[in-house]
Tab-separated table of N, CA and C in Angstrom:
chain	number	residue	atom	x	y	z
A	102	MET	N	141.345	56.039	123.271
A	102	MET	CA	139.876	55.796	123.479
A	102	MET	C	139.541	56.029	125.008
A	103	ALA	N	140.338	55.478	125.923
A	103	ALA	CA	140.085	55.614	127.251
A	103	ALA	C	140.244	56.979	127.726
A	104	VAL	N	141.058	57.809	127.078
A	104	VAL	CA	141.331	59.193	127.512
A	104	VAL	C	140.056	60.004	126.962
A	105	ALA	N	139.451	59.689	125.832
A	105	ALA	CA	138.250	60.333	125.358
A	105	ALA	C	137.169	60.022	126.309
A	106	VAL	N	136.922	58.858	126.679
A	106	VAL	CA	135.878	58.536	127.722
A	106	VAL	C	135.957	59.160	129.012
A	107	ARG	N	137.294	59.223	129.584
A	107	ARG	CA	137.555	59.948	130.757
A	107	ARG	C	137.174	61.396	130.733
A	108	THR	N	137.643	62.009	129.538
A	108	THR	CA	137.284	63.463	129.345
A	108	THR	C	135.730	63.638	129.300
A	109	LEU	N	135.116	62.865	128.571
A	109	LEU	CA	133.618	63.043	128.590
A	109	LEU	C	133.013	62.845	129.827
A	110	GLN	N	133.409	61.859	130.652
A	110	GLN	CA	132.963	61.592	132.049
A	110	GLN	C	133.237	62.884	132.893
A	111	GLU	N	134.338	63.550	132.807
A	111	GLU	CA	134.698	64.757	133.581
A	111	GLU	C	133.731	65.883	133.148
A	112	GLN	N	133.588	66.048	131.814
A	112	GLN	CA	132.621	66.983	131.344
A	112	GLN	C	131.247	66.789	131.886
A	113	LEU	N	130.743	65.576	131.934
A	113	LEU	CA	129.439	65.175	132.435
A	113	LEU	C	129.332	65.596	133.913
A	114	GLU	N	130.351	65.242	134.752
A	114	GLU	CA	130.329	65.567	136.092
A	114	GLU	C	130.270	67.120	136.333
A	115	LYS	N	131.048	67.872	135.539
A	115	LYS	CA	131.062	69.371	135.598
A	115	LYS	C	129.678	69.885	135.314
A	116	ALA	N	129.042	69.347	134.295
A	116	ALA	CA	127.678	69.770	133.864
A	116	ALA	C	126.671	69.516	134.873
A	117	LYS	N	126.758	68.339	135.646
A	117	LYS	CA	125.800	68.095	136.635
A	117	LYS	C	126.007	68.904	137.839
A	118	GLU	N	127.242	69.263	138.185
A	118	GLU	CA	127.563	70.216	139.231
A	118	GLU	C	126.927	71.540	138.955
A	119	SER	N	127.072	71.911	137.671
A	119	SER	CA	126.572	73.320	137.307
A	119	SER	C	124.991	73.263	137.387
A	120	LEU	N	124.391	72.244	136.995
A	120	LEU	CA	122.898	72.192	137.120
A	120	LEU	C	122.479	72.139	138.575
A	121	LYS	N	123.180	71.518	139.408
A	121	LYS	CA	122.971	71.417	140.799
A	121	LYS	C	122.970	72.847	141.360
A	122	ASN	N	123.916	73.677	140.991
A	122	ASN	CA	124.012	75.087	141.350
A	122	ASN	C	122.804	75.850	140.875
A	123	VAL	N	122.443	75.644	139.707
A	123	VAL	CA	121.246	76.237	139.163
A	123	VAL	C	119.982	75.909	139.960
A	124	ASP	N	119.830	74.776	140.316
A	124	ASP	CA	118.714	74.263	141.146
A	124	ASP	C	118.679	74.959	142.506
A	125	GLU	N	119.855	75.110	143.150
A	125	GLU	CA	119.971	75.719	144.371
A	125	GLU	C	119.642	77.256	144.262
A	126	ASN	N	120.050	77.790	143.141
A	126	ASN	CA	119.744	79.214	142.977
A	126	ASN	C	118.309	79.465	142.748
A	127	ILE	N	117.652	78.596	142.038
A	127	ILE	CA	116.225	78.671	141.763
A	127	ILE	C	115.533	78.451	143.216
A	128	ARG	N	115.932	77.539	144.033
A	128	ARG	CA	115.342	77.321	145.193
A	128	ARG	C	115.475	78.570	146.177
A	129	LYS	N	116.649	79.193	146.110
A	129	LYS	CA	116.801	80.428	146.942
A	129	LYS	C	115.932	81.566	146.450
A	130	LEU	N	115.848	81.709	145.156
A	130	LEU	CA	115.095	82.816	144.646
A	130	LEU	C	113.569	82.689	144.758
A	131	THR	N	113.061	81.394	144.580
A	131	THR	CA	111.637	81.242	144.564
A	131	THR	C	111.183	80.735	145.863
A	132	GLY	N	111.989	80.063	146.683
A	132	GLY	CA	111.616	79.406	147.883
A	132	GLY	C	110.924	78.028	147.553
A	133	ARG	N	111.141	77.595	146.352
A	133	ARG	CA	110.476	76.206	145.937
A	133	ARG	C	111.548	75.386	145.270
A	134	ASP	N	111.202	74.045	145.412
A	134	ASP	CA	112.135	73.062	144.826
A	134	ASP	C	111.759	73.035	143.405
A	135	PRO	N	112.707	73.242	142.479
A	135	PRO	CA	112.324	73.161	141.055
A	135	PRO	C	112.106	71.698	140.620
A	136	ASN	N	112.412	70.747	141.315
A	136	ASN	CA	112.178	69.365	140.954
A	136	ASN	C	111.031	68.730	141.615
A	137	ASP	N	110.256	69.515	142.313
A	137	ASP	CA	109.063	69.107	143.095
A	137	ASP	C	107.953	68.779	142.035
A	138	PRO	N	107.416	67.472	142.020
A	138	PRO	CA	106.606	67.052	141.059
A	138	PRO	C	105.184	67.712	141.129
A	139	ILE	N	104.822	68.128	142.364
A	139	ILE	CA	103.512	69.007	142.462
A	139	ILE	C	103.712	70.276	141.780
A	140	GLN	N	104.686	71.018	142.019
A	140	GLN	CA	104.914	72.283	141.292
A	140	GLN	C	104.984	72.187	139.771
A	141	ALA	N	105.569	71.056	139.272
A	141	ALA	CA	105.730	70.845	137.892
A	141	ALA	C	104.290	70.586	137.331
A	142	ARG	N	103.440	69.842	138.121
A	142	ARG	CA	102.050	69.579	137.696
A	142	ARG	C	101.128	70.794	137.642
A	143	LEU	N	101.404	71.745	138.564
A	143	LEU	CA	100.659	72.966	138.557
A	143	LEU	C	101.049	73.811	137.422
A	144	LEU	N	102.259	73.918	137.161
A	144	LEU	CA	102.831	74.813	135.914
A	144	LEU	C	102.259	74.161	134.669
A	145	ALA	N	102.129	72.857	134.498
A	145	ALA	CA	101.621	72.221	133.322
A	145	ALA	C	100.167	72.518	133.218
A	146	LEU	N	99.369	72.640	134.283
A	146	LEU	CA	97.975	72.920	134.111
A	146	LEU	C	97.729	74.386	133.704
A	147	SER	N	98.574	75.284	133.978
A	147	SER	CA	98.403	76.633	133.639
A	147	SER	C	98.457	76.966	132.046
A	148	GLY	N	99.180	75.923	131.432
A	148	GLY	CA	99.393	76.065	130.013
A	148	GLY	C	100.424	76.907	129.570
A	149	PRO	N	100.651	76.933	128.292
A	149	PRO	CA	101.774	77.732	127.578
A	149	PRO	C	101.544	79.248	127.646
A	150	GLY	N	100.311	79.739	127.827
A	150	GLY	CA	100.203	81.062	127.812
A	150	GLY	C	100.359	81.886	129.065
A	151	GLY	N	101.178	81.284	129.945
A	151	GLY	CA	101.626	81.854	131.209
A	151	GLY	C	100.498	82.021	132.193
A	152	GLY	N	99.452	81.119	132.087
A	152	GLY	CA	98.382	81.170	132.939
A	152	GLY	C	97.136	81.956	132.557
A	153	ARG	N	97.196	82.390	131.243
A	153	ARG	CA	96.023	83.080	130.788
A	153	ARG	C	94.953	82.178	130.254
A	154	GLY	N	93.771	82.609	130.421
A	154	GLY	CA	92.678	81.836	129.908
A	154	GLY	C	91.878	81.118	131.045
A	155	ARG	N	90.988	80.199	130.578
A	155	ARG	CA	90.158	79.479	131.596
A	155	ARG	C	90.961	78.625	132.444
A	156	GLY	N	91.967	77.856	132.081
A	156	GLY	CA	92.847	77.016	132.874
A	156	GLY	C	93.360	77.619	134.019
A	157	SER	N	93.614	78.923	134.068
A	157	SER	CA	94.300	79.607	135.132
A	157	SER	C	93.396	79.678	136.343
A	158	LEU	N	92.091	79.647	136.137
A	158	LEU	CA	91.146	79.768	137.145
A	158	LEU	C	91.148	78.536	138.059
A	159	LEU	N	91.628	77.458	137.640
A	159	LEU	CA	91.637	76.273	138.462
A	159	LEU	C	92.734	76.316	139.505
A	160	LEU	N	93.713	77.169	139.371
A	160	LEU	CA	94.857	77.257	140.265
A	160	LEU	C	94.719	78.289	141.354
A	161	ARG	N	93.618	79.130	141.147
A	161	ARG	CA	93.538	80.193	142.078
A	161	ARG	C	92.486	80.028	143.159
């Protein structure tokens, strides 16, 4: 049982490190922090249509 828990913890740490690398790549490519709550709020306002429609006028 302890071996299984240790294995799962190691896999979790590897997954976290992988996601950290993804965040760093996004930051390098876009120049923005993907975890910034302001950016997330702006993306949510634009809606699922990729910013199409009346809601996109609020952001410009």
